[in-house]
């Protein structure tokens, strides 16, 4: 364990987050619907990875600040705008999972405005079904819906590296609790 | 077989191949994947359920003429389609027909009864034999056509004549619409009148005769689903105390509940939990501590839990730690990240006791399965494979090389085939006969000496 640097842990955490998200997305198309147990375990792993990613970034910050700064500030700005508006900002992972399960489950749950709202966002489920082939061919950190909604940010960012950074930042703003949607 | 003599020699037990059931080709049809294996209370019948919703029951035939020492030959007794795929239109969800669990009822009359369940619906099946048919009807010809009434001049009493044995399975009860989440367990109570069914968040108590009502006895669903931290992973009734049951959780805890205490058993009578070893902490600590199976010992004094890497034996009188812990495949601890990526870390292994509770067994990867002798503190790894499937061929113990030089006959961790997993195993309640399910094959092994 001592040989593993903060950087390694950071990279590992990001990788695990990426893997977890693709698993979460894949589970939406599973026969039998979303599995609560599996979704819970995925969200626990994601939370651990997110926490570790955050804490290792903080310890790394003075060293990594220089090259990453431009992207950092942009994504931090994004983070700022996201935090106050968790509802309106489409949080793809949460919404995706939510959408699938809203459709798939808990009709007997209290149906409030939020449910209706999410139901409107559910149509992406149908869209994402069409795009399934693409998604499985080239698994992304960012679900295609998210990419669509923020084309500007992706365009000026340098290719892969920045995507990852932003993925890390934007992921952490997701309330991971909402990965277990209103089942 | 005197129970005492059986286990004097555990790993001196010579397990040998008896039979293998299922298709030989490597191309496994998804519907043929075995999802549950269960002996009945006498061990005469062995039931398997598969992903295609079918149940196949094997019956033990004593005395095989070719191999008189092979007492344990099991042959197909009955095959039926228990569950079909369904669609929940309200939630736009397909309900898989995969049989999650089969549990036999103790036999009360000539027929056999079992409970089989998929994710949402439990069914009580009656399996009965018919070896006679009526002959000599007055109004009907042999072929079933009705006779001309005017041609009948005398009356006779129809007689029952022997016919080829026919085994019929019929669904006697369907217990539906009681589970919002996916059913993971059913367990028949020792009162033989009730049973429980458990899903991720709730446990229901049923009367075997009544299908339109069940009582909710455990509900761990939080008011706000965002606060969900654990789910129910398995549940079982105590073998002789009809008021007691346990349920295990994804957090690695087991709760023992007494139904006499209150109608809703949310407050446990006992909580079994072992403090986590902080040096083992990793991203995946929570996943690997999730309990995949819990089984009471036959004598009702202990229970066994299976988590991803180990088997633990708990004394029901001691809640703060297990009395025994057995490592199933500790060499996987350093591979958890890969196992997470290929989904293997989510595999749910089951475990089982032998008839006198002295040996426990569970499955692993590469078609390996492990037995732990509690009395003699020994363990063995065996393999279920077609290569070792000559009649009465003795199984050679296998060893996984965990580092350093690999000895001859050892297999290195990286060579293990993680697609070949043994999740379901069962031990004959009285004899040393075991049923081990690989992906789509069922292997039956017996102990040469005492089986």
Coordinates of C-alpha atoms in Angstrom, one line a residue:
Chain A
X1 CA 0.0 0.0 0.0
X2 CA 2.8 2.4 0.7
X3 CA 4.0 2.2 -2.9
X4 CA 0.8 3.6 -4.1
X5 CA 0.9 7.3 -4.5
X6 CA -1.9 9.7 -4.2
X7 CA -1.8 10.1 -8.0
X8 CA -2.2 6.3 -8.4
X9 CA -5.2 6.3 -6.1
X10 CA -6.6 9.3 -8.0
X11 CA -6.3 7.5 -11.3
X12 CA -7.7 4.4 -9.8
X13 CA -10.6 6.2 -8.4
X14 CA -11.5 7.8 -11.7
X15 CA -11.2 4.5 -13.5
X16 CA -13.5 2.9 -11.0
X17 CA -16.0 5.7 -11.3
X18 CA -16.0 5.3 -15.1
X19 CA -16.5 1.6 -14.8
X20 CA -19.3 2.1 -12.3
X21 CA -21.2 4.5 -14.5
X22 CA -21.1 2.2 -17.5
X23 CA -22.3 -0.6 -15.2
X24 CA -25.1 1.6 -14.0
X25 CA -26.1 2.4 -17.5
X26 CA -25.9 -1.2 -18.6
X27 CA -28.1 -2.3 -15.8
X28 CA -30.9 -0.2 -17.1
X29 CA -31.3 -2.5 -20.1
X30 CA -31.1 -5.7 -18.1
X31 CA -33.9 -8.1 -18.2
X32 CA -35.9 -8.0 -15.1
X33 CA -35.3 -4.3 -14.5
X34 CA -33.0 -2.5 -12.2
X35 CA -31.7 -4.6 -9.3
X36 CA -31.8 -2.7 -6.1
X37 CA -29.0 -4.6 -4.4
X38 CA -26.7 -4.2 -7.4
X39 CA -27.5 -0.6 -7.7
X40 CA -26.8 0.0 -4.1
X41 CA -23.4 -1.7 -4.2
X42 CA -22.5 0.3 -7.3
X43 CA -23.4 3.5 -5.6
X44 CA -21.4 2.6 -2.6
X45 CA -18.3 1.9 -4.7
X46 CA -18.9 5.1 -6.6
X47 CA -19.1 7.0 -3.3
X48 CA -15.9 5.5 -2.0
X49 CA -14.2 6.3 -5.3
X50 CA -15.5 9.8 -5.3
X51 CA -14.4 10.5 -1.8
X52 CA -11.0 9.1 -2.4
X53 CA -10.8 11.0 -5.7
X54 CA -11.7 14.2 -3.9
X55 CA -9.3 13.7 -1.0
X56 CA -6.5 12.7 -3.3
X57 CA -7.1 15.7 -5.5
X58 CA -6.9 18.0 -2.5
X59 CA -3.6 16.6 -1.5
X60 CA -2.4 16.8 -5.0
X61 CA -3.7 20.3 -5.7
X62 CA -0.5 22.3 -5.2
X63 CA 1.4 20.0 -7.6
X64 CA -1.2 19.5 -10.2
X65 CA -2.6 23.0 -10.1
X66 CA -0.4 24.5 -12.9
X67 CA -1.3 22.3 -15.9
X68 CA -4.8 21.6 -14.8
X69 CA -5.8 25.1 -13.8
X70 CA -7.6 26.2 -16.8
X71 CA -9.8 23.2 -16.9
X72 CA -10.3 23.3 -13.2
X73 CA -11.6 26.7 -13.1
X74 CA -14.1 26.0 -15.9
X75 CA -15.3 22.9 -14.2
X76 CA -15.4 24.5 -10.8
X77 CA -17.6 27.2 -12.3
X78 CA -19.7 24.5 -13.6
X79 CA -19.8 23.0 -10.2
X80 CA -20.9 26.3 -8.7
X81 CA -23.7 26.6 -11.1
X82 CA -24.7 23.1 -10.6
X83 CA -24.9 23.0 -6.9
X84 CA -27.8 25.4 -6.4
X85 CA -29.8 23.8 -9.1
X86 CA -29.6 20.1 -8.8
X87 CA -33.1 19.6 -10.1
X88 CA -33.1 21.6 -13.3
X89 CA -29.6 20.6 -14.2
X90 CA -30.0 17.2 -15.8
X91 CA -27.9 14.9 -13.8
X92 CA -27.5 12.1 -16.2
X93 CA -26.5 9.3 -14.0
X94 CA -29.1 10.0 -11.4
X95 CA -31.7 10.9 -13.9
X96 CA -30.8 8.0 -16.1
X97 CA -31.1 5.6 -13.3
X98 CA -34.1 7.4 -12.0
X99 CA -35.8 7.5 -15.3
X100 CA -35.4 3.9 -15.8
X101 CA -36.8 3.1 -12.4
X102 CA -39.5 5.7 -12.5
X103 CA -40.7 3.9 -15.5
X104 CA -40.0 0.6 -14.1
X105 CA -41.0 0.8 -10.5
X106 CA -42.8 2.5 -7.6
X107 CA -45.9 3.6 -9.2
X108 CA -47.3 3.1 -5.8
X109 CA -44.8 5.6 -4.4
X110 CA -46.1 9.0 -3.7
X111 CA -46.4 10.6 -7.1
X112 CA -45.5 14.2 -6.7
X113 CA -44.3 16.9 -8.9
X114 CA -40.8 15.5 -9.0
X115 CA -42.0 12.2 -10.3
X116 CA -44.0 13.8 -13.1
X117 CA -41.0 16.0 -13.9
X118 CA -38.8 12.9 -14.1
X119 CA -41.3 11.2 -16.2
X120 CA -41.0 13.9 -18.8
X121 CA -37.3 13.3 -18.7
X122 CA -37.9 9.6 -19.1
X123 CA -38.3 9.9 -22.9
X124 CA -34.6 9.9 -23.1
X125 CA -34.9 6.3 -22.0
X126 CA -36.4 5.6 -25.3
X127 CA -33.8 7.7 -27.0
X128 CA -31.0 6.0 -25.2
X129 CA -32.4 2.7 -26.3
X130 CA -31.9 3.7 -29.8
X131 CA -28.5 4.9 -29.1
X132 CA -27.6 1.7 -27.2
X133 CA -25.4 0.5 -29.9
X134 CA -23.3 3.5 -29.9
X135 CA -23.0 3.6 -26.1
X136 CA -21.8 0.0 -25.9
X137 CA -19.4 0.5 -28.8
X138 CA -17.7 3.4 -27.2
X139 CA -18.4 3.7 -23.5
X140 CA -18.1 7.2 -22.3
X141 CA -17.7 8.7 -18.9
X142 CA -20.4 11.1 -19.9
X143 CA -23.7 9.8 -21.1
X144 CA -24.6 11.1 -24.5
X145 CA -27.4 13.2 -23.1
X146 CA -25.1 15.1 -20.9
X147 CA -22.7 15.7 -23.8
X148 CA -25.5 17.0 -25.8
X149 CA -26.6 19.5 -23.3
X150 CA -23.2 21.0 -22.8
X151 CA -21.6 21.0 -26.2
X152 CA -19.9 24.3 -25.5
X153 CA -17.9 23.0 -22.6
X154 CA -16.7 19.9 -24.5
X155 CA -15.8 21.8 -27.5
X156 CA -13.2 24.1 -26.1
X157 CA -11.8 21.5 -23.7
X158 CA -8.8 19.6 -24.9
X159 CA -9.8 16.1 -25.8
X160 CA -9.5 13.2 -23.4
X161 CA -7.8 14.7 -20.4
X162 CA -10.2 17.4 -19.8
X163 CA -13.2 15.2 -20.3
X164 CA -11.9 13.1 -17.5
X165 CA -11.4 16.1 -15.3
X166 CA -14.8 17.3 -15.9
X167 CA -16.2 13.9 -15.5
X168 CA -14.6 13.8 -12.1
X169 CA -15.9 17.2 -11.1
X170 CA -19.4 16.9 -12.5
X171 CA -19.7 13.4 -11.1
X172 CA -18.9 14.6 -7.6
X173 CA -21.7 17.1 -7.8
X174 CA -24.2 14.4 -8.3
X175 CA -25.8 13.4 -5.2
X176 CA -24.9 9.8 -5.1
X177 CA -27.8 9.1 -3.0
X178 CA -29.9 9.7 -6.0
X179 CA -28.3 6.9 -7.8
X180 CA -30.7 4.8 -5.8
X181 CA -33.7 6.5 -7.2
X182 CA -37.2 6.4 -6.0
X183 CA -37.5 2.7 -6.4
Chain B
X1 CA -25.3 -44.7 7.5
X2 CA -24.5 -43.9 11.1
X3 CA -24.1 -40.2 11.1
X4 CA -21.2 -40.3 13.5
X5 CA -19.0 -42.5 11.4
X6 CA -19.4 -40.4 8.3
X7 CA -17.2 -37.5 9.2
X8 CA -14.5 -39.2 11.1
X9 CA -12.5 -39.0 8.0
X10 CA -13.4 -35.9 6.1
X11 CA -10.7 -35.1 3.9
X12 CA -9.9 -38.7 3.9
X13 CA -13.3 -38.8 2.4
X14 CA -12.8 -40.0 -1.1
X15 CA -15.1 -38.1 -3.3
X16 CA -15.7 -39.7 -6.6
X17 CA -17.7 -38.9 -9.6
X18 CA -21.1 -40.3 -9.9
X19 CA -23.1 -38.6 -12.6
X20 CA -23.3 -35.4 -14.7
X21 CA -26.5 -34.1 -16.1
X22 CA -26.9 -31.5 -18.8
X23 CA -25.6 -30.7 -22.3
X24 CA -22.0 -31.4 -23.1
X25 CA -21.2 -28.6 -25.5
X26 CA -19.4 -25.5 -24.4
X27 CA -22.0 -23.2 -26.0
X28 CA -24.3 -22.7 -23.1
X29 CA -27.9 -21.7 -23.8
X30 CA -28.9 -19.0 -21.3
X31 CA -32.1 -20.8 -20.4
X32 CA -30.1 -23.9 -19.4
X33 CA -28.1 -22.0 -16.7
X34 CA -28.9 -23.7 -13.4
X35 CA -30.0 -21.2 -10.8
X36 CA -30.9 -23.4 -7.8
X37 CA -30.3 -26.9 -6.5
X38 CA -32.1 -28.6 -3.6
X39 CA -32.4 -32.1 -2.1
X40 CA -35.7 -33.0 -0.5
X41 CA -35.9 -34.0 3.1
X42 CA -35.0 -37.7 2.5
X43 CA -32.5 -37.0 -0.2
X44 CA -34.5 -39.3 -2.6
X45 CA -35.3 -36.3 -4.8
X46 CA -33.1 -33.6 -6.2
X47 CA -34.6 -30.6 -7.8
X48 CA -32.9 -28.0 -10.0
X49 CA -34.3 -24.8 -11.4
X50 CA -32.9 -22.9 -14.3
X51 CA -32.9 -19.5 -16.0
X52 CA -35.5 -20.7 -18.4
X53 CA -38.0 -21.1 -15.6
X54 CA -37.9 -24.9 -15.7
X55 CA -37.7 -27.3 -12.8
X56 CA -36.1 -30.7 -13.3
X57 CA -36.5 -33.3 -10.5
X58 CA -34.2 -36.3 -10.3
X59 CA -35.0 -39.4 -8.3
X60 CA -32.5 -41.6 -6.6
X61 CA -32.7 -45.2 -7.9
X62 CA -31.2 -47.6 -5.4
X63 CA -29.3 -50.5 -6.9
X64 CA -27.7 -49.8 -10.2
X65 CA -27.1 -53.2 -11.7
X66 CA -23.9 -52.3 -13.5
X67 CA -22.3 -50.5 -10.5
X68 CA -23.8 -52.0 -7.4
X69 CA -21.6 -49.7 -5.2
X70 CA -23.0 -46.7 -6.9
X71 CA -26.1 -46.4 -4.8
X72 CA -26.7 -42.8 -5.7
X73 CA -27.8 -42.8 -9.3
X74 CA -30.3 -40.1 -9.9
X75 CA -32.5 -40.1 -13.0
X76 CA -35.0 -37.7 -14.3
X77 CA -38.3 -38.0 -12.5
X78 CA -40.2 -35.0 -13.7
X79 CA -39.6 -31.9 -15.8
X80 CA -42.0 -29.0 -15.9
X81 CA -42.2 -25.3 -16.7
X82 CA -42.6 -23.6 -13.4
X83 CA -42.5 -19.9 -14.4
X84 CA -42.9 -18.1 -17.7
X85 CA -41.6 -14.6 -18.5
X86 CA -44.1 -12.0 -17.7
X87 CA -44.5 -8.3 -18.4
X88 CA -45.4 -5.8 -15.8
X89 CA -47.3 -3.3 -17.9
X90 CA -47.6 -0.8 -15.1
X91 CA -43.9 -0.5 -14.7
X92 CA -42.8 -1.4 -18.2
X93 CA -40.7 -4.2 -16.7
X94 CA -40.0 -7.7 -17.9
X95 CA -40.2 -10.2 -15.0
X96 CA -37.6 -12.9 -15.5
X97 CA -38.7 -16.5 -15.4
X98 CA -35.5 -17.6 -13.8
X99 CA -36.1 -19.8 -10.8
X100 CA -34.4 -18.2 -7.8
X101 CA -35.1 -20.8 -5.2
X102 CA -36.7 -24.1 -4.7
X103 CA -37.7 -25.4 -1.3
X104 CA -39.3 -28.8 -0.7
X105 CA -42.1 -29.3 1.8
X106 CA -41.8 -32.2 4.1
X107 CA -43.8 -35.1 2.7
X108 CA -47.2 -35.6 4.2
X109 CA -48.8 -38.1 1.8
X110 CA -48.0 -39.9 -1.5
X111 CA -47.4 -36.7 -3.4
X112 CA -44.4 -34.4 -3.1
X113 CA -44.7 -30.6 -2.8
X114 CA -42.2 -27.9 -3.5
X115 CA -42.2 -24.1 -3.6
X116 CA -40.5 -22.5 -6.5
X117 CA -40.0 -18.8 -7.0
X118 CA -38.9 -16.3 -9.6
X119 CA -38.4 -12.6 -8.8
X120 CA -42.0 -11.9 -8.1
X121 CA -44.2 -15.0 -7.8
X122 CA -44.0 -18.1 -5.6
X123 CA -45.7 -21.3 -6.7
X124 CA -46.6 -24.4 -4.8
X125 CA -46.2 -27.4 -7.1
X126 CA -47.6 -30.9 -6.5
X127 CA -45.7 -33.7 -8.0
X128 CA -47.7 -37.0 -8.0
X129 CA -47.3 -40.4 -9.5
X130 CA -49.9 -42.1 -11.5
X131 CA -49.3 -45.7 -12.2
X132 CA -52.8 -46.9 -12.7
X133 CA -55.6 -46.1 -15.0
X134 CA -59.3 -47.1 -15.1
X135 CA -60.4 -49.7 -17.5
X136 CA -63.8 -51.2 -18.4
X137 CA -66.0 -48.2 -18.7
X138 CA -69.6 -49.0 -19.5
X139 CA -70.4 -46.0 -21.7
X140 CA -67.0 -45.6 -23.5
X141 CA -65.0 -47.7 -25.9
X142 CA -61.3 -48.4 -25.3
X143 CA -60.4 -45.4 -27.5
X144 CA -62.8 -43.0 -25.7
X145 CA -65.6 -42.9 -28.2
X146 CA -69.0 -43.1 -26.6
X147 CA -70.9 -46.4 -27.1
X148 CA -74.4 -46.5 -28.5
X149 CA -76.5 -46.7 -25.4
X150 CA -78.8 -49.2 -27.0
X151 CA -75.9 -51.6 -27.4
X152 CA -75.2 -51.9 -23.7
X153 CA -76.7 -55.0 -22.3
X154 CA -74.7 -55.4 -19.1
X155 CA -73.0 -53.4 -16.4
X156 CA -69.6 -53.9 -15.0
X157 CA -67.4 -52.1 -12.5
X158 CA -64.4 -50.4 -14.1
X159 CA -61.1 -51.7 -12.7
X160 CA -57.8 -50.0 -12.1
X161 CA -55.1 -51.6 -14.2
X162 CA -51.4 -50.8 -14.1
X163 CA -49.9 -48.4 -16.5
X164 CA -46.4 -47.0 -17.2
X165 CA -45.5 -44.6 -14.4
X166 CA -46.5 -41.1 -15.2
X167 CA -45.3 -38.3 -13.0
X168 CA -47.4 -35.2 -13.1
X169 CA -46.6 -31.8 -11.8
X170 CA -49.5 -29.4 -11.2
X171 CA -49.4 -25.9 -9.7
X172 CA -51.6 -26.0 -6.6
X173 CA -51.1 -22.4 -5.3
X174 CA -49.8 -19.2 -6.8
X175 CA -48.6 -16.6 -4.4
X176 CA -48.4 -13.4 -6.4
X177 CA -48.4 -9.7 -6.1
X178 CA -46.8 -9.5 -2.7
X179 CA -43.3 -8.3 -3.6
X180 CA -42.3 -5.0 -5.0
X181 CA -38.7 -5.9 -5.1
X182 CA -36.9 -9.0 -6.3
X183 CA -37.5 -12.2 -4.2
X184 CA -34.2 -13.7 -3.1
X185 CA -35.4 -16.4 -0.6
X186 CA -38.2 -18.6 0.4
X187 CA -38.1 -20.8 3.6
X188 CA -40.6 -23.3 4.8
X189 CA -41.4 -23.1 8.5
X190 CA -41.0 -26.0 10.8
X191 CA -44.7 -25.8 11.6
X192 CA -45.3 -27.0 8.0
X193 CA -48.1 -24.5 7.6
X194 CA -46.4 -21.3 6.9
X195 CA -43.4 -20.1 4.9
X196 CA -41.6 -16.8 4.4
X197 CA -40.5 -15.0 1.2
X198 CA -38.0 -12.3 1.2
X199 CA -37.2 -9.5 -1.3
X200 CA -34.6 -6.7 -1.1
X201 CA -36.5 -4.7 1.5
X202 CA -39.3 -6.9 2.9
X203 CA -40.1 -10.3 4.3
X204 CA -43.6 -11.7 4.1
X205 CA -45.2 -14.6 6.0
X206 CA -47.6 -16.8 4.1
X207 CA -49.9 -19.7 5.0
X208 CA -49.4 -22.4 2.4
X209 CA -53.2 -22.7 2.0
X210 CA -53.9 -19.0 1.5
X211 CA -52.7 -17.2 -1.6
X212 CA -54.6 -13.9 -1.4
X213 CA -53.1 -12.7 1.8
X214 CA -49.6 -12.5 3.4
X215 CA -48.3 -10.8 6.5
X216 CA -45.4 -8.4 6.2
X217 CA -43.0 -9.3 9.1
X218 CA -39.9 -7.3 8.1
X219 CA -39.8 -4.0 6.3
X220 CA -36.5 -2.2 6.1
X221 CA -37.5 0.3 3.4
X222 CA -36.5 3.8 4.6
X223 CA -39.1 6.6 4.3
X224 CA -36.7 8.3 1.9
X225 CA -35.2 5.9 -0.6
X226 CA -32.2 8.2 -0.8
X227 CA -31.3 7.1 2.7
X228 CA -31.1 3.4 1.7
X229 CA -28.0 1.8 3.0
X230 CA -28.7 -1.9 3.1
X231 CA -30.9 -4.5 1.5
X232 CA -32.0 -8.0 2.6
X233 CA -30.0 -10.6 0.9
X234 CA -31.2 -13.9 2.3
X235 CA -33.6 -15.3 4.9
X236 CA -34.4 -18.6 6.6
X237 CA -36.6 -20.0 9.2
X238 CA -35.0 -21.8 12.2
X239 CA -35.1 -25.6 11.6
X240 CA -37.1 -26.3 14.8
X241 CA -38.2 -23.1 16.4
X242 CA -41.2 -22.0 14.4
X243 CA -41.1 -18.5 15.8
X244 CA -37.5 -17.7 14.8
X245 CA -36.0 -16.7 11.5
X246 CA -32.9 -14.8 10.4
X247 CA -32.2 -12.5 7.6
X248 CA -28.8 -11.3 6.2
X249 CA -28.0 -8.0 4.8
X250 CA -25.7 -6.4 2.2
X251 CA -23.8 -4.8 5.0
X252 CA -22.7 -8.2 6.3
X253 CA -25.0 -8.3 9.3
X254 CA -27.5 -11.0 10.3
X255 CA -30.6 -10.3 12.3
X256 CA -32.4 -13.0 14.2
X257 CA -36.0 -12.2 14.8
X258 CA -38.7 -13.7 17.0
X259 CA -42.2 -13.5 15.7
X260 CA -43.6 -13.7 19.2
X261 CA -42.1 -10.4 20.1
X262 CA -44.2 -8.3 17.7
X263 CA -46.2 -8.5 14.5
X264 CA -43.5 -6.5 12.7
X265 CA -40.1 -7.8 13.3
X266 CA -38.1 -4.7 12.5
X267 CA -36.5 -4.8 15.9
X268 CA -34.2 -7.8 15.9
X269 CA -33.8 -10.0 18.8
X270 CA -30.2 -10.5 18.0
X271 CA -27.8 -8.8 15.7
X272 CA -24.8 -10.7 14.4
X273 CA -21.9 -8.6 13.2
X274 CA -18.2 -8.9 13.1
X275 CA -16.2 -5.6 13.2
X276 CA -14.4 -5.0 10.0
X277 CA -10.7 -5.5 9.8
X278 CA -9.4 -2.0 9.0
X279 CA -6.3 -3.3 7.2
X280 CA -8.6 -4.9 4.6
X281 CA -10.3 -1.7 3.7
X282 CA -10.7 -1.0 0.0
X283 CA -13.1 0.5 -2.6
X284 CA -14.8 -2.9 -2.6
X285 CA -15.0 -3.6 1.1
X286 CA -18.7 -3.1 1.2
X287 CA -19.4 -5.3 -1.8
X288 CA -17.4 -8.2 -0.5
X289 CA -18.9 -8.1 3.0
X290 CA -22.4 -8.4 1.5
X291 CA -23.8 -11.8 2.6
X292 CA -25.0 -13.9 -0.3
X293 CA -26.4 -16.8 1.7
X294 CA -27.4 -17.8 5.2
X295 CA -28.1 -21.3 6.4
X296 CA -29.0 -22.7 9.8
X297 CA -27.2 -25.9 10.8
X298 CA -29.5 -28.9 11.0
X299 CA -29.3 -28.9 14.8
X300 CA -30.4 -25.3 15.0
X301 CA -27.4 -24.2 17.1
X302 CA -25.4 -22.5 14.4
X303 CA -25.8 -20.6 11.2
X304 CA -23.4 -20.2 8.3
X305 CA -23.0 -17.1 6.2
X306 CA -21.3 -16.7 2.9
X307 CA -19.8 -13.5 1.8
X308 CA -17.6 -13.0 -1.3
X309 CA -14.3 -14.4 0.1
X310 CA -15.3 -16.4 3.1
X311 CA -17.7 -18.7 5.0
X312 CA -18.5 -17.9 8.6
X313 CA -20.0 -20.1 11.2
X314 CA -21.9 -18.3 13.9
X315 CA -23.0 -19.6 17.3
X316 CA -26.6 -18.3 17.8
X317 CA -25.6 -17.5 21.3
X318 CA -22.8 -15.2 20.3
X319 CA -23.5 -12.1 18.4
X320 CA -20.2 -10.2 18.3
X321 CA -18.2 -12.5 16.1
X322 CA -18.4 -15.8 14.2
X323 CA -17.0 -18.9 15.9
X324 CA -15.3 -20.0 12.8
X325 CA -14.2 -18.3 9.6
X326 CA -13.0 -20.2 6.5
X327 CA -11.3 -18.5 3.6
X328 CA -12.7 -19.7 0.3
X329 CA -10.4 -18.0 -2.1
X330 CA -8.4 -15.4 -0.3
X331 CA -6.1 -15.1 -3.3
X332 CA -8.8 -13.1 -4.9
X333 CA -8.5 -10.2 -2.4
X334 CA -5.8 -8.6 -4.5
X335 CA -7.9 -9.0 -7.7
X336 CA -11.0 -7.3 -6.5
X337 CA -10.7 -4.4 -9.0
X338 CA -10.6 -6.8 -12.0
X339 CA -13.4 -8.8 -10.5
X340 CA -15.4 -5.7 -10.2
X341 CA -14.8 -4.8 -13.8
X342 CA -15.9 -8.3 -15.0
X343 CA -18.8 -8.3 -12.7
X344 CA -17.7 -11.4 -10.8
X345 CA -17.6 -9.5 -7.6
X346 CA -21.4 -9.5 -7.7
X347 CA -21.6 -13.3 -7.9
X348 CA -23.8 -14.8 -5.2
X349 CA -22.3 -18.0 -3.8
X350 CA -24.4 -20.3 -1.7
X351 CA -23.2 -22.6 1.0
X352 CA -24.5 -25.8 2.6
X353 CA -24.1 -28.1 5.6
X354 CA -23.7 -31.8 5.5
X355 CA -26.2 -34.0 7.4
X356 CA -24.5 -33.9 10.8
X357 CA -23.2 -30.3 10.6
X358 CA -19.5 -31.3 10.7
X359 CA -18.6 -30.3 7.2
X360 CA -19.6 -27.2 5.1
X361 CA -19.3 -26.7 1.4
X362 CA -19.4 -23.8 -1.0
X363 CA -18.4 -23.0 -4.6
X364 CA -15.7 -21.0 -6.2
X365 CA -14.4 -20.2 -9.7
X366 CA -12.8 -22.5 -12.3
X367 CA -15.5 -25.0 -11.3
X368 CA -13.8 -25.5 -8.0
X369 CA -15.7 -26.1 -4.9
X370 CA -14.5 -26.2 -1.3
X371 CA -15.3 -28.3 1.7
X372 CA -14.3 -27.3 5.3
X373 CA -14.2 -30.0 8.0
X374 CA -15.1 -28.2 11.2
X375 CA -14.0 -31.0 13.4
X376 CA -10.6 -31.7 12.0
X377 CA -9.9 -28.2 10.8
X378 CA -9.1 -29.4 7.3
X379 CA -10.3 -28.2 4.0
X380 CA -10.1 -29.4 0.4
X381 CA -10.6 -28.0 -3.0
X382 CA -12.2 -30.2 -5.6
X383 CA -13.1 -29.6 -9.2
X384 CA -16.3 -30.5 -11.2
X385 CA -15.2 -31.1 -14.8
X386 CA -15.9 -33.4 -17.6
X387 CA -12.3 -34.6 -17.6
X388 CA -12.8 -36.2 -14.2
X389 CA -16.0 -37.8 -15.1
X390 CA -15.3 -41.5 -15.4
X391 CA -17.6 -43.6 -13.2
X392 CA -16.3 -43.7 -9.7
X393 CA -13.3 -41.7 -10.6
X394 CA -11.8 -40.3 -7.4
X395 CA -11.5 -36.6 -7.3
X396 CA -8.0 -35.3 -6.8
X397 CA -7.7 -32.3 -4.5
X398 CA -6.8 -29.1 -6.4
X399 CA -4.6 -26.3 -5.3
X400 CA -4.3 -22.7 -6.4
X401 CA -0.8 -21.3 -6.5
X402 CA -0.8 -17.9 -4.9
X403 CA 2.6 -16.7 -5.7
X404 CA 6.1 -17.9 -6.0
X405 CA 6.9 -21.0 -7.9
X406 CA 4.0 -22.9 -9.2
X407 CA 4.2 -26.6 -8.3
X408 CA 3.2 -29.2 -10.8
X409 CA -0.6 -29.7 -10.7
X410 CA -1.2 -26.4 -9.1
X411 CA -3.0 -23.7 -11.0
X412 CA -2.1 -20.1 -10.9
X413 CA -4.6 -17.4 -10.0
X414 CA -4.3 -15.8 -13.4
X415 CA -5.2 -19.1 -15.1
X416 CA -8.5 -19.5 -13.3
X417 CA -11.5 -19.4 -15.5
X418 CA -13.9 -16.9 -13.9
X419 CA -16.7 -17.8 -16.3
X420 CA -16.8 -21.2 -14.7
X421 CA -18.4 -20.6 -11.4
X422 CA -20.1 -22.9 -8.9
X423 CA -22.7 -20.8 -7.2
X424 CA -25.1 -23.6 -6.2
X425 CA -24.3 -26.7 -4.2
X426 CA -26.4 -29.1 -2.1
X427 CA -25.6 -31.9 0.3
X428 CA -27.8 -35.0 0.7
X429 CA -29.4 -34.6 4.2
X430 CA -28.4 -38.1 5.3
X431 CA -25.6 -39.5 3.1
X432 CA -22.4 -38.3 1.7
X433 CA -23.8 -37.4 -1.7
X434 CA -23.4 -33.9 -3.1
X435 CA -24.9 -32.1 -6.0
X436 CA -22.8 -29.4 -7.6
X437 CA -24.0 -27.1 -10.3
X438 CA -21.6 -25.6 -12.8
X439 CA -23.1 -23.2 -15.3
X440 CA -25.3 -25.6 -17.1
X441 CA -24.3 -29.0 -15.8
X442 CA -25.3 -30.8 -12.6
X443 CA -22.6 -33.0 -11.1
X444 CA -23.3 -35.6 -8.5
X445 CA -20.5 -36.9 -6.4
X446 CA -20.5 -39.5 -3.7
X447 CA -18.0 -40.5 -1.0
X448 CA -16.6 -43.8 -2.1
X449 CA -16.2 -45.0 1.5
X450 CA -19.4 -44.0 3.1
X451 CA -21.7 -42.6 0.4

